[in-house]
Structures are given as structure tokens and as C-alpha cells.
Amino acid sequence: MPQTVAADFPWGDVWGQDAAVETLRSAASDPASLAHAWLITGPPGSGRSTLAYAFAAALVADGAHDEATMRQVLAGTHPDVTALRTDKVIITIAEARSLVERSYFAPSAGRYRVLVVEDADRMVERTSNVLLKALEEPPEQTVWILCAPSEADLLPTIRSRVRSLRLREPDVDDVARLISLRTGVDPAVAEQAARHAQRHIGMAQRLATDDAARRRRDGTLRAVIGVRGVSDAVDVAGRIIQAATDDAKTLTAERDAAERASLLRTVGIAEGQAVPPALRAQISALEDEQKKRATRSLRDGIDRVLTDLQSLFRDVVMLQFGRGDDLINRELRDELTALAQAWPEQRTLIVLDHLADTRQALERNVAPLLALESFLVTVTSGRTP
């Protein structure tokens, strides 16, 4: 039976994680059950950061009646809550050091000072080491909340200093119901989006509300199914990378422009006016940050494509083993059935293994186009290049 939403504030936006909510609610109200460092893990879209900020709100507020303080925390404006999030490939040492410095300040208004690290898995080993002592010996009124997909994404030394809380993966029906409630889309569209997003709430909401995103996903999967040779592989890989690049630009362009305009206003430069040499370094620093964010956005876009392709070949395996009642891409059943009948199971498993290798190659900064071309050659040949 699906779990229900915790309706009381500030937990109302935490969907389908009743057990985790109860654990953190108890910890926030009872100092005896409060650890001073927490690790919230769960698959993408399971609501890690949503739960982290609800917990932070409950920690800082002076009881359940202090709604004004909790709203301030959730709005990101409370002085006793500091968040470290990044749109770049990694969290830098400088960012981690700044956060550690703030962790030693006493709370200025709330009961606790709370440090939230979103995507803690984006810390390399040297950066993680910056946090170790702060996590091991935090001040009495300081609480750390780290978020990551799994415990394995963090160093053992970090894991040994935190209390872990694993979130459950929501059901497709749970996510579909939430998306329908949030956006008002037709339940059938919400169900398809939840299924295609593999229960990732944020991605499901985007698919449900963006016709272009749904068409792009469908077109990508059909193009990959249609790959018949090396020339097809090269062509389709190029189109996928171009689509991901265009999508990343769309997501970041408006924000980049707003940030540049804000900086120019701050230093007193009117729109269209030449930037004085003394201020060019600030503009250059902003542009560097935006380039790093664009790189992260492109990587995330390609990773979403790989996730979709993984679902495609997972469906092929399911059909090959007689499990066609649980397809993610059921709209492509005929095409997938033809593929399942044309290939031996071993070939599909080789494709899935190479897909995992492609992810690892991208993490090592292999050129995305080359990595995707190599994968699609495996799709068409059944062999690893």
C-alpha cells in the first residue's frame, strides 16, 4: 500500500517518505535522538534535498508553532542555515572550507546552526577531507546534513561520522499522483511521465509539462533503435549531443543573462555601456563560473539520455526473459519486441555493460561525442569497439 504524504508543516512537500519523516521529526524534537551529522541517501528524484530542508526548518524553529521561522528556512533566507550546492562538476575545496568556517559560529536566532550539503557525492577526496574534523567534532548546536545518491558515493571516513537515512524509491503511481496534483496534467500523461522518468519526481514533472521534452525523448529512443551501421551510429550520436547541448543552453541562458545584468547593475554599468578595464576581471570570473555550470548542465543532459537508453535496453532484456508486463517504454512495445527476437540475450547484456562503461568514460572527461559513438557502434554490432 503506498505511503501517504506527511501533511503537516514543514514536511508537507516530502512525498512518500513517512518513515524518514518520523525519524527526523523525532530527532528535531528530542536532543537525545539527534545526531550532529546526517547523511540522507536515495535515488535521484526521491526528495533528498526537500527532506533535508524540512529537517533544517524543524531544527531551527522553536517548536511546531514557529511557522514563520520554518518558512524563512524553506525560503533560503534564515541566517542559521547555510546550503552548499553546486551547478558545476565538483564542489571545490574553497567552498567546503567556507562552509566549515561557518559551522563553528553559534546560531544567531534559531536553536541550531544547520549546514546542508546537496550532492555531497560531488566532492573529490581532498575536498571531503576538509569536512572530516568538522563532522567528527561539531559544536554542540551545529548539525550537518549531507545528501547523496548512496553511501558508496562518499568516503568511508565520511560515512563513519554520520548517521545514515536511506529513502525509499517512490512507486510510479505515487509519482504520477503527485505530478497530477502539482501541475493539473491529465493522469495518463502524468503516469507516462512518471514511468519514463523512472520515478524521478523532478524529471517526471518536466516531461509531464513539456511537450518538446517528451518528443525529444521519444525521438532519441526511436533513432537508437533504428541504428543499423557505423554511419548511423555517428549520425545519431551527433544529433543526441547537439540536442543535449541545445537543451543545456536553454536551461542556462536565461540565468546567465540575469546574472550578468545583475552584476553590471551592482557595479553601476548601464546596459550596452563598455566595461571598464578595472571591472573586467569580475565579468571574466562570472563567465568562468557560467562555463563550468554549462559543462555540468550538458553532462547532466547526456546522463539523462543514457538513463533513457538504459531503460530501453532493460526493456529488451525483460522481453527476452518473458517479463513484458513491466516495461518502462511500453509505447515502443512492437519495436522492442522485434529487437528482443532479433538479438540473443547476451548481446543485450553487452550493450548494457558498455552503457555503464560509457558513464564511467564521461566521468573521466572523455569527449561525450566519442563516448556515445563508441556505445552506438556496440548497439549496432553487438561487440565492444
PDB file of C-alpha atoms in Angstrom, residues 37-295:
ATOM      1  CA  ALA A  37      25.791  14.780  11.307  1.00  0.00           C
ATOM      2  CA  TRP A  38      23.315  13.088   8.959  1.00  0.00           C
ATOM      3  CA  LEU A  39      23.569  11.526   5.517  1.00  0.00           C
ATOM      4  CA  ILE A  40      20.322  11.340   3.530  1.00  0.00           C
ATOM      5  CA  THR A  41      20.644   8.945   0.602  1.00  0.00           C
ATOM      6  CA  GLY A  42      18.230   7.887  -2.073  1.00  0.00           C
ATOM      7  CA  PRO A  43      17.879   7.634  -5.854  1.00  0.00           C
ATOM      8  CA  PRO A  44      17.669  10.821  -7.930  1.00  0.00           C
ATOM      9  CA  GLY A  45      14.254  12.389  -7.558  1.00  0.00           C
ATOM     10  CA  SER A  46      13.458  10.710  -4.246  1.00  0.00           C
ATOM     11  CA  GLY A  47      13.344  14.056  -2.436  1.00  0.00           C
ATOM     12  CA  ARG A  48      16.660  14.124  -0.579  1.00  0.00           C
ATOM     13  CA  SER A  49      17.099  17.895  -0.557  1.00  0.00           C
ATOM     14  CA  THR A  50      13.394  18.529   0.103  1.00  0.00           C
ATOM     15  CA  LEU A  51      13.628  16.373   3.218  1.00  0.00           C
ATOM     16  CA  ALA A  52      16.931  17.977   4.241  1.00  0.00           C
ATOM     17  CA  TYR A  53      15.448  21.483   4.248  1.00  0.00           C
ATOM     18  CA  ALA A  54      12.309  20.357   6.050  1.00  0.00           C
ATOM     19  CA  PHE A  55      14.566  18.843   8.720  1.00  0.00           C
ATOM     20  CA  ALA A  56      16.612  22.056   8.857  1.00  0.00           C
ATOM     21  CA  ALA A  57      13.409  24.064   9.342  1.00  0.00           C
ATOM     22  CA  ALA A  58      12.273  21.833  12.199  1.00  0.00           C
ATOM     23  CA  LEU A  59      15.712  22.067  13.833  1.00  0.00           C
ATOM     24  CA  VAL A  60      15.959  25.841  13.706  1.00  0.00           C
ATOM     25  CA  ALA A  61      12.346  26.639  14.661  1.00  0.00           C
ATOM     26  CA  ASP A  62      11.264  26.952  18.272  1.00  0.00           C
ATOM     27  CA  GLY A  63       8.712  24.154  18.067  1.00  0.00           C
ATOM     28  CA  ALA A  64       5.914  23.226  15.665  1.00  0.00           C
ATOM     29  CA  HIS A  65       4.134  26.547  16.292  1.00  0.00           C
ATOM     30  CA  ASP A  66       7.059  28.607  14.951  1.00  0.00           C
ATOM     31  CA  GLU A  67       5.847  28.581  11.356  1.00  0.00           C
ATOM     32  CA  ALA A  68       7.404  31.945  10.456  1.00  0.00           C
ATOM     33  CA  THR A  69      10.917  30.657  11.160  1.00  0.00           C
ATOM     34  CA  MET A  70      10.297  27.451   9.247  1.00  0.00           C
ATOM     35  CA  ARG A  71       9.058  29.383   6.217  1.00  0.00           C
ATOM     36  CA  GLN A  72      12.182  31.527   6.369  1.00  0.00           C
ATOM     37  CA  VAL A  73      14.364  28.417   6.317  1.00  0.00           C
ATOM     38  CA  LEU A  74      12.460  26.906   3.384  1.00  0.00           C
ATOM     39  CA  ALA A  75      12.768  30.209   1.528  1.00  0.00           C
ATOM     40  CA  GLY A  76      16.548  30.055   1.965  1.00  0.00           C
ATOM     41  CA  THR A  77      16.783  33.302   3.918  1.00  0.00           C
ATOM     42  CA  HIS A  78      17.389  32.194   7.513  1.00  0.00           C
ATOM     43  CA  PRO A  79      20.845  33.200   8.829  1.00  0.00           C
ATOM     44  CA  ASP A  80      21.356  29.947  10.734  1.00  0.00           C
ATOM     45  CA  VAL A  81      21.014  27.675   7.695  1.00  0.00           C
ATOM     46  CA  THR A  82      23.804  27.560   5.134  1.00  0.00           C
ATOM     47  CA  ALA A  83      23.473  25.463   1.985  1.00  0.00           C
ATOM     48  CA  LEU A  84      26.264  24.253  -0.252  1.00  0.00           C
ATOM     49  CA  ARG A  85      25.012  23.338  -3.698  1.00  0.00           C
ATOM     50  CA  THR A  86      26.820  23.458  -6.990  1.00  0.00           C
ATOM     51  CA  ASP A  87      25.902  23.690 -10.652  1.00  0.00           C
ATOM     52  CA  LYS A  88      29.483  22.769 -11.535  1.00  0.00           C
ATOM     53  CA  VAL A  89      31.102  19.371 -11.983  1.00  0.00           C
ATOM     54  CA  ILE A  90      32.545  19.272  -8.448  1.00  0.00           C
ATOM     55  CA  ILE A  91      32.324  21.054  -5.101  1.00  0.00           C
ATOM     56  CA  THR A  92      35.594  22.930  -4.630  1.00  0.00           C
ATOM     57  CA  ILE A  93      37.889  22.911  -1.612  1.00  0.00           C
ATOM     58  CA  ALA A  94      37.336  26.648  -1.173  1.00  0.00           C
ATOM     59  CA  GLU A  95      33.575  26.139  -0.967  1.00  0.00           C
ATOM     60  CA  ALA A  96      33.994  23.354   1.580  1.00  0.00           C
ATOM     61  CA  ARG A  97      36.378  25.417   3.715  1.00  0.00           C
ATOM     62  CA  SER A  98      33.976  28.340   3.763  1.00  0.00           C
ATOM     63  CA  LEU A  99      31.203  26.033   4.942  1.00  0.00           C
ATOM     64  CA  VAL A 100      33.393  24.540   7.671  1.00  0.00           C
ATOM     65  CA  GLU A 101      34.209  28.038   8.934  1.00  0.00           C
ATOM     66  CA  ARG A 102      30.520  28.838   9.244  1.00  0.00           C
ATOM     67  CA  SER A 103      29.876  25.603  11.111  1.00  0.00           C
ATOM     68  CA  TYR A 104      31.751  26.950  14.135  1.00  0.00           C
ATOM     69  CA  PHE A 105      29.514  30.015  14.504  1.00  0.00           C
ATOM     70  CA  ALA A 106      26.880  29.823  17.215  1.00  0.00           C
ATOM     71  CA  PRO A 107      23.286  30.081  15.971  1.00  0.00           C
ATOM     72  CA  SER A 108      22.191  33.709  15.845  1.00  0.00           C
ATOM     73  CA  ALA A 109      18.425  33.269  16.070  1.00  0.00           C
ATOM     74  CA  GLY A 110      17.397  29.607  15.978  1.00  0.00           C
ATOM     75  CA  ARG A 111      18.012  26.584  18.162  1.00  0.00           C
ATOM     76  CA  TYR A 112      20.711  25.164  15.876  1.00  0.00           C
ATOM     77  CA  ARG A 113      23.069  26.175  13.106  1.00  0.00           C
ATOM     78  CA  VAL A 114      22.454  23.832  10.175  1.00  0.00           C
ATOM     79  CA  LEU A 115      24.793  23.121   7.247  1.00  0.00           C
ATOM     80  CA  VAL A 116      23.205  21.389   4.234  1.00  0.00           C
ATOM     81  CA  VAL A 117      25.441  19.884   1.547  1.00  0.00           C
ATOM     82  CA  GLU A 118      23.445  18.951  -1.527  1.00  0.00           C
ATOM     83  CA  ASP A 119      25.084  16.485  -3.924  1.00  0.00           C
ATOM     84  CA  ALA A 120      27.814  15.609  -1.424  1.00  0.00           C
ATOM     85  CA  ASP A 121      28.915  12.956  -3.921  1.00  0.00           C
ATOM     86  CA  ARG A 122      30.432  15.782  -5.997  1.00  0.00           C
ATOM     87  CA  MET A 123      33.265  16.175  -3.507  1.00  0.00           C
ATOM     88  CA  VAL A 124      36.606  14.681  -4.513  1.00  0.00           C
ATOM     89  CA  GLU A 125      38.723  13.079  -1.796  1.00  0.00           C
ATOM     90  CA  ARG A 126      40.713  16.201  -0.920  1.00  0.00           C
ATOM     91  CA  THR A 127      37.531  18.207  -0.527  1.00  0.00           C
ATOM     92  CA  SER A 128      35.917  15.509   1.608  1.00  0.00           C
ATOM     93  CA  ASN A 129      38.910  15.576   3.918  1.00  0.00           C
ATOM     94  CA  VAL A 130      38.219  19.251   4.638  1.00  0.00           C
ATOM     95  CA  LEU A 131      34.927  18.216   6.267  1.00  0.00           C
ATOM     96  CA  LEU A 132      36.231  15.361   8.376  1.00  0.00           C
ATOM     97  CA  LYS A 133      37.185  17.158  11.579  1.00  0.00           C
ATOM     98  CA  ALA A 134      34.101  19.390  11.425  1.00  0.00           C
ATOM     99  CA  LEU A 135      31.891  16.312  11.145  1.00  0.00           C
ATOM    100  CA  GLU A 136      33.733  14.484  13.900  1.00  0.00           C
ATOM    101  CA  GLU A 137      33.713  17.278  16.470  1.00  0.00           C
ATOM    102  CA  PRO A 138      30.964  19.776  15.596  1.00  0.00           C
ATOM    103  CA  PRO A 139      29.926  22.429  18.129  1.00  0.00           C
ATOM    104  CA  GLU A 140      27.031  21.339  20.314  1.00  0.00           C
ATOM    105  CA  GLN A 141      24.451  23.420  18.450  1.00  0.00           C
ATOM    106  CA  THR A 142      25.643  22.621  14.925  1.00  0.00           C
ATOM    107  CA  VAL A 143      24.001  19.977  12.710  1.00  0.00           C
ATOM    108  CA  TRP A 144      25.328  18.797   9.337  1.00  0.00           C
ATOM    109  CA  ILE A 145      23.004  17.307   6.695  1.00  0.00           C
ATOM    110  CA  LEU A 146      24.658  15.692   3.656  1.00  0.00           C
ATOM    111  CA  CYS A 147      22.705  14.446   0.636  1.00  0.00           C
ATOM    112  CA  ALA A 148      23.935  11.858  -1.883  1.00  0.00           C
ATOM    113  CA  PRO A 149      22.530   9.062  -4.059  1.00  0.00           C
ATOM    114  CA  SER A 150      24.149   6.325  -1.932  1.00  0.00           C
ATOM    115  CA  GLU A 151      26.558   5.793   0.933  1.00  0.00           C
ATOM    116  CA  ALA A 152      29.067   4.336  -1.527  1.00  0.00           C
ATOM    117  CA  ASP A 153      29.393   7.767  -3.155  1.00  0.00           C
ATOM    118  CA  LEU A 154      31.200   9.118  -0.080  1.00  0.00           C
ATOM    119  CA  LEU A 155      34.500   8.183   1.537  1.00  0.00           C
ATOM    120  CA  PRO A 156      34.350   5.589   4.337  1.00  0.00           C
ATOM    121  CA  THR A 157      35.819   8.218   6.673  1.00  0.00           C
ATOM    122  CA  ILE A 158      32.832  10.473   5.975  1.00  0.00           C
ATOM    123  CA  ARG A 159      30.319   7.633   6.319  1.00  0.00           C
ATOM    124  CA  SER A 160      31.731   6.672   9.716  1.00  0.00           C
ATOM    125  CA  ARG A 161      30.983  10.144  11.078  1.00  0.00           C
ATOM    126  CA  VAL A 162      27.338  10.462  10.052  1.00  0.00           C
ATOM    127  CA  ARG A 163      24.027   8.804  10.774  1.00  0.00           C
ATOM    128  CA  SER A 164      22.621   7.458   7.519  1.00  0.00           C
ATOM    129  CA  LEU A 165      18.997   7.634   6.466  1.00  0.00           C
ATOM    130  CA  ARG A 166      18.027   5.801   3.281  1.00  0.00           C
ATOM    131  CA  LEU A 167      14.955   6.996   1.395  1.00  0.00           C
ATOM    132  CA  ARG A 168      12.604   4.590  -0.326  1.00  0.00           C
ATOM    133  CA  GLU A 169      12.113   4.796  -4.073  1.00  0.00           C
ATOM    134  CA  PRO A 170       8.575   6.031  -4.765  1.00  0.00           C
ATOM    135  CA  ASP A 171       6.199   3.950  -6.859  1.00  0.00           C
ATOM    136  CA  VAL A 172       5.234   5.091 -10.353  1.00  0.00           C
ATOM    137  CA  ASP A 173       1.640   5.575  -9.190  1.00  0.00           C
ATOM    138  CA  ASP A 174       2.816   7.697  -6.238  1.00  0.00           C
ATOM    139  CA  VAL A 175       4.854   9.964  -8.504  1.00  0.00           C
ATOM    140  CA  ALA A 176       2.087  10.192 -11.110  1.00  0.00           C
ATOM    141  CA  ARG A 177      -0.435  11.207  -8.474  1.00  0.00           C
ATOM    142  CA  LEU A 178       1.916  13.881  -7.128  1.00  0.00           C
ATOM    143  CA  ILE A 179       2.642  15.281 -10.609  1.00  0.00           C
ATOM    144  CA  SER A 180      -1.053  15.381 -11.440  1.00  0.00           C
ATOM    145  CA  LEU A 181      -1.794  17.225  -8.183  1.00  0.00           C
ATOM    146  CA  ARG A 182       1.042  19.711  -8.683  1.00  0.00           C
ATOM    147  CA  THR A 183       0.514  20.514 -12.342  1.00  0.00           C
ATOM    148  CA  GLY A 184      -3.061  19.547 -13.176  1.00  0.00           C
ATOM    149  CA  VAL A 185      -1.973  17.459 -16.175  1.00  0.00           C
ATOM    150  CA  ASP A 186      -4.079  14.554 -17.340  1.00  0.00           C
ATOM    151  CA  PRO A 187      -3.483  11.457 -15.143  1.00  0.00           C
ATOM    152  CA  ALA A 188      -2.472   9.412 -18.205  1.00  0.00           C
ATOM    153  CA  VAL A 189       0.209  11.967 -19.121  1.00  0.00           C
ATOM    154  CA  ALA A 190       1.399  12.034 -15.502  1.00  0.00           C
ATOM    155  CA  GLU A 191       1.622   8.228 -15.408  1.00  0.00           C
ATOM    156  CA  GLN A 192       3.609   8.098 -18.629  1.00  0.00           C
ATOM    157  CA  ALA A 193       5.954  10.833 -17.408  1.00  0.00           C
ATOM    158  CA  ALA A 194       6.493   9.087 -14.053  1.00  0.00           C
ATOM    159  CA  ARG A 195       7.221   5.807 -15.822  1.00  0.00           C
ATOM    160  CA  HIS A 196       9.579   7.334 -18.395  1.00  0.00           C
ATOM    161  CA  ALA A 197      11.376   9.314 -15.674  1.00  0.00           C
ATOM    162  CA  GLN A 198      11.750   6.079 -13.701  1.00  0.00           C
ATOM    163  CA  ARG A 199      10.117   7.708 -10.661  1.00  0.00           C
ATOM    164  CA  HIS A 200      12.431  10.741 -10.633  1.00  0.00           C
ATOM    165  CA  ILE A 201       9.987  13.393  -9.424  1.00  0.00           C
ATOM    166  CA  GLY A 202      11.707  16.423 -10.945  1.00  0.00           C
ATOM    167  CA  MET A 203      12.224  14.804 -14.334  1.00  0.00           C
ATOM    168  CA  ALA A 204       8.686  13.413 -14.320  1.00  0.00           C
ATOM    169  CA  GLN A 205       7.304  16.894 -13.749  1.00  0.00           C
ATOM    170  CA  ARG A 206       9.335  18.262 -16.630  1.00  0.00           C
ATOM    171  CA  LEU A 207       8.223  15.506 -19.006  1.00  0.00           C
ATOM    172  CA  ALA A 208       4.601  15.927 -17.963  1.00  0.00           C
ATOM    173  CA  THR A 209       4.603  19.672 -18.624  1.00  0.00           C
ATOM    174  CA  ASP A 210       6.971  19.942 -21.618  1.00  0.00           C
ATOM    175  CA  ASP A 211       5.729  18.525 -24.924  1.00  0.00           C
ATOM    176  CA  ALA A 212       9.114  19.202 -26.562  1.00  0.00           C
ATOM    177  CA  ALA A 213      10.953  17.188 -23.903  1.00  0.00           C
ATOM    178  CA  ARG A 214       8.591  14.240 -24.422  1.00  0.00           C
ATOM    179  CA  ARG A 215       9.034  14.395 -28.208  1.00  0.00           C
ATOM    180  CA  ARG A 216      12.807  14.669 -27.868  1.00  0.00           C
ATOM    181  CA  ARG A 217      12.961  11.609 -25.632  1.00  0.00           C
ATOM    182  CA  ASP A 218      10.766   9.561 -27.966  1.00  0.00           C
ATOM    183  CA  GLY A 219      12.779  10.648 -31.000  1.00  0.00           C
ATOM    184  CA  THR A 220      16.071   9.716 -29.340  1.00  0.00           C
ATOM    185  CA  LEU A 221      14.914   6.215 -28.421  1.00  0.00           C
ATOM    186  CA  ARG A 222      13.467   5.553 -31.867  1.00  0.00           C
ATOM    187  CA  ALA A 223      16.677   6.810 -33.515  1.00  0.00           C
ATOM    188  CA  VAL A 224      18.815   4.457 -31.429  1.00  0.00           C
ATOM    189  CA  ILE A 225      16.537   1.502 -32.216  1.00  0.00           C
ATOM    190  CA  GLY A 226      16.994   2.368 -35.880  1.00  0.00           C
ATOM    191  CA  VAL A 227      20.808   2.371 -35.866  1.00  0.00           C
ATOM    192  CA  ARG A 228      21.997  -0.170 -38.457  1.00  0.00           C
ATOM    193  CA  GLY A 229      25.656   0.620 -39.079  1.00  0.00           C
ATOM    194  CA  VAL A 230      28.639   2.743 -38.123  1.00  0.00           C
ATOM    195  CA  SER A 231      27.487   5.703 -40.214  1.00  0.00           C
ATOM    196  CA  ASP A 232      24.101   5.607 -38.456  1.00  0.00           C
ATOM    197  CA  ALA A 233      25.878   5.437 -35.095  1.00  0.00           C
ATOM    198  CA  VAL A 234      27.961   8.512 -35.873  1.00  0.00           C
ATOM    199  CA  ASP A 235      24.941  10.438 -37.162  1.00  0.00           C
ATOM    200  CA  VAL A 236      22.656   9.590 -34.230  1.00  0.00           C
ATOM    201  CA  ALA A 237      25.400  10.288 -31.676  1.00  0.00           C
ATOM    202  CA  GLY A 238      25.928  13.721 -33.189  1.00  0.00           C
ATOM    203  CA  ARG A 239      22.217  14.502 -33.084  1.00  0.00           C
ATOM    204  CA  ILE A 240      21.918  13.386 -29.459  1.00  0.00           C
ATOM    205  CA  ILE A 241      24.865  15.517 -28.364  1.00  0.00           C
ATOM    206  CA  GLN A 242      23.528  18.512 -30.275  1.00  0.00           C
ATOM    207  CA  ALA A 243      20.093  18.118 -28.688  1.00  0.00           C
ATOM    208  CA  ALA A 244      21.654  17.841 -25.219  1.00  0.00           C
ATOM    209  CA  THR A 245      23.780  20.917 -25.918  1.00  0.00           C
ATOM    210  CA  ASP A 246      20.776  22.934 -27.094  1.00  0.00           C
ATOM    211  CA  ASP A 247      18.795  21.804 -24.058  1.00  0.00           C
ATOM    212  CA  ALA A 248      21.615  22.805 -21.705  1.00  0.00           C
ATOM    213  CA  LYS A 249      21.849  26.223 -23.345  1.00  0.00           C
ATOM    214  CA  THR A 250      18.107  26.720 -22.978  1.00  0.00           C
ATOM    215  CA  LEU A 251      18.265  25.862 -19.279  1.00  0.00           C
ATOM    216  CA  THR A 252      21.237  28.131 -18.535  1.00  0.00           C
ATOM    217  CA  ALA A 253      20.986  31.057 -20.984  1.00  0.00           C
ATOM    218  CA  GLU A 254      18.268  32.992 -19.160  1.00  0.00           C
ATOM    219  CA  ARG A 255      20.001  32.574 -15.805  1.00  0.00           C
ATOM    220  CA  ASP A 256      23.384  33.588 -17.273  1.00  0.00           C
ATOM    221  CA  ALA A 257      21.921  36.750 -18.759  1.00  0.00           C
ATOM    222  CA  ALA A 258      20.185  37.670 -15.496  1.00  0.00           C
ATOM    223  CA  GLU A 259      23.401  37.147 -13.504  1.00  0.00           C
ATOM    224  CA  ARG A 260      25.420  39.309 -15.893  1.00  0.00           C
ATOM    225  CA  ALA A 261      22.806  42.088 -15.840  1.00  0.00           C
ATOM    226  CA  SER A 262      22.685  41.945 -12.032  1.00  0.00           C
ATOM    227  CA  LEU A 263      26.472  42.210 -11.759  1.00  0.00           C
ATOM    228  CA  LEU A 264      26.582  45.160 -14.161  1.00  0.00           C
ATOM    229  CA  ARG A 265      23.880  46.946 -12.176  1.00  0.00           C
ATOM    230  CA  THR A 266      25.747  46.293  -8.941  1.00  0.00           C
ATOM    231  CA  VAL A 267      28.922  47.940 -10.247  1.00  0.00           C
ATOM    232  CA  GLY A 268      26.979  50.796 -11.845  1.00  0.00           C
ATOM    233  CA  ILE A 269      27.319  49.974 -15.540  1.00  0.00           C
ATOM    234  CA  ALA A 270      24.328  50.662 -17.751  1.00  0.00           C
ATOM    235  CA  GLU A 271      23.183  48.119 -20.335  1.00  0.00           C
ATOM    236  CA  GLY A 272      25.224  48.472 -23.512  1.00  0.00           C
ATOM    237  CA  GLN A 273      27.911  50.530 -21.824  1.00  0.00           C
ATOM    238  CA  ALA A 274      31.531  49.421 -22.205  1.00  0.00           C
ATOM    239  CA  VAL A 275      33.002  47.582 -19.221  1.00  0.00           C
ATOM    240  CA  PRO A 276      35.962  49.496 -17.722  1.00  0.00           C
ATOM    241  CA  PRO A 277      39.254  47.538 -17.604  1.00  0.00           C
ATOM    242  CA  ALA A 278      39.239  47.585 -13.788  1.00  0.00           C
ATOM    243  CA  LEU A 279      35.989  45.601 -13.736  1.00  0.00           C
ATOM    244  CA  ARG A 280      36.737  43.109 -16.483  1.00  0.00           C
ATOM    245  CA  ALA A 281      38.182  40.599 -14.024  1.00  0.00           C
ATOM    246  CA  GLN A 282      34.802  40.383 -12.245  1.00  0.00           C
ATOM    247  CA  ILE A 283      32.999  39.824 -15.528  1.00  0.00           C
ATOM    248  CA  SER A 284      35.578  37.212 -16.529  1.00  0.00           C
ATOM    249  CA  ALA A 285      35.185  35.388 -13.196  1.00  0.00           C
ATOM    250  CA  LEU A 286      31.406  35.287 -13.667  1.00  0.00           C
ATOM    251  CA  GLU A 287      31.788  33.942 -17.203  1.00  0.00           C
ATOM    252  CA  ASP A 288      34.152  31.209 -15.951  1.00  0.00           C
ATOM    253  CA  GLU A 289      31.585  30.124 -13.365  1.00  0.00           C
ATOM    254  CA  GLN A 290      28.880  30.101 -16.003  1.00  0.00           C
ATOM    255  CA  LYS A 291      31.019  27.945 -18.303  1.00  0.00           C
ATOM    256  CA  LYS A 292      31.532  25.424 -15.502  1.00  0.00           C
ATOM    257  CA  ARG A 293      27.792  25.392 -14.882  1.00  0.00           C
ATOM    258  CA  ALA A 294      27.144  24.875 -18.598  1.00  0.00           C
ATOM    259  CA  THR A 295      29.528  21.907 -18.575  1.00  0.00           C
TER     260      THR A 295
END
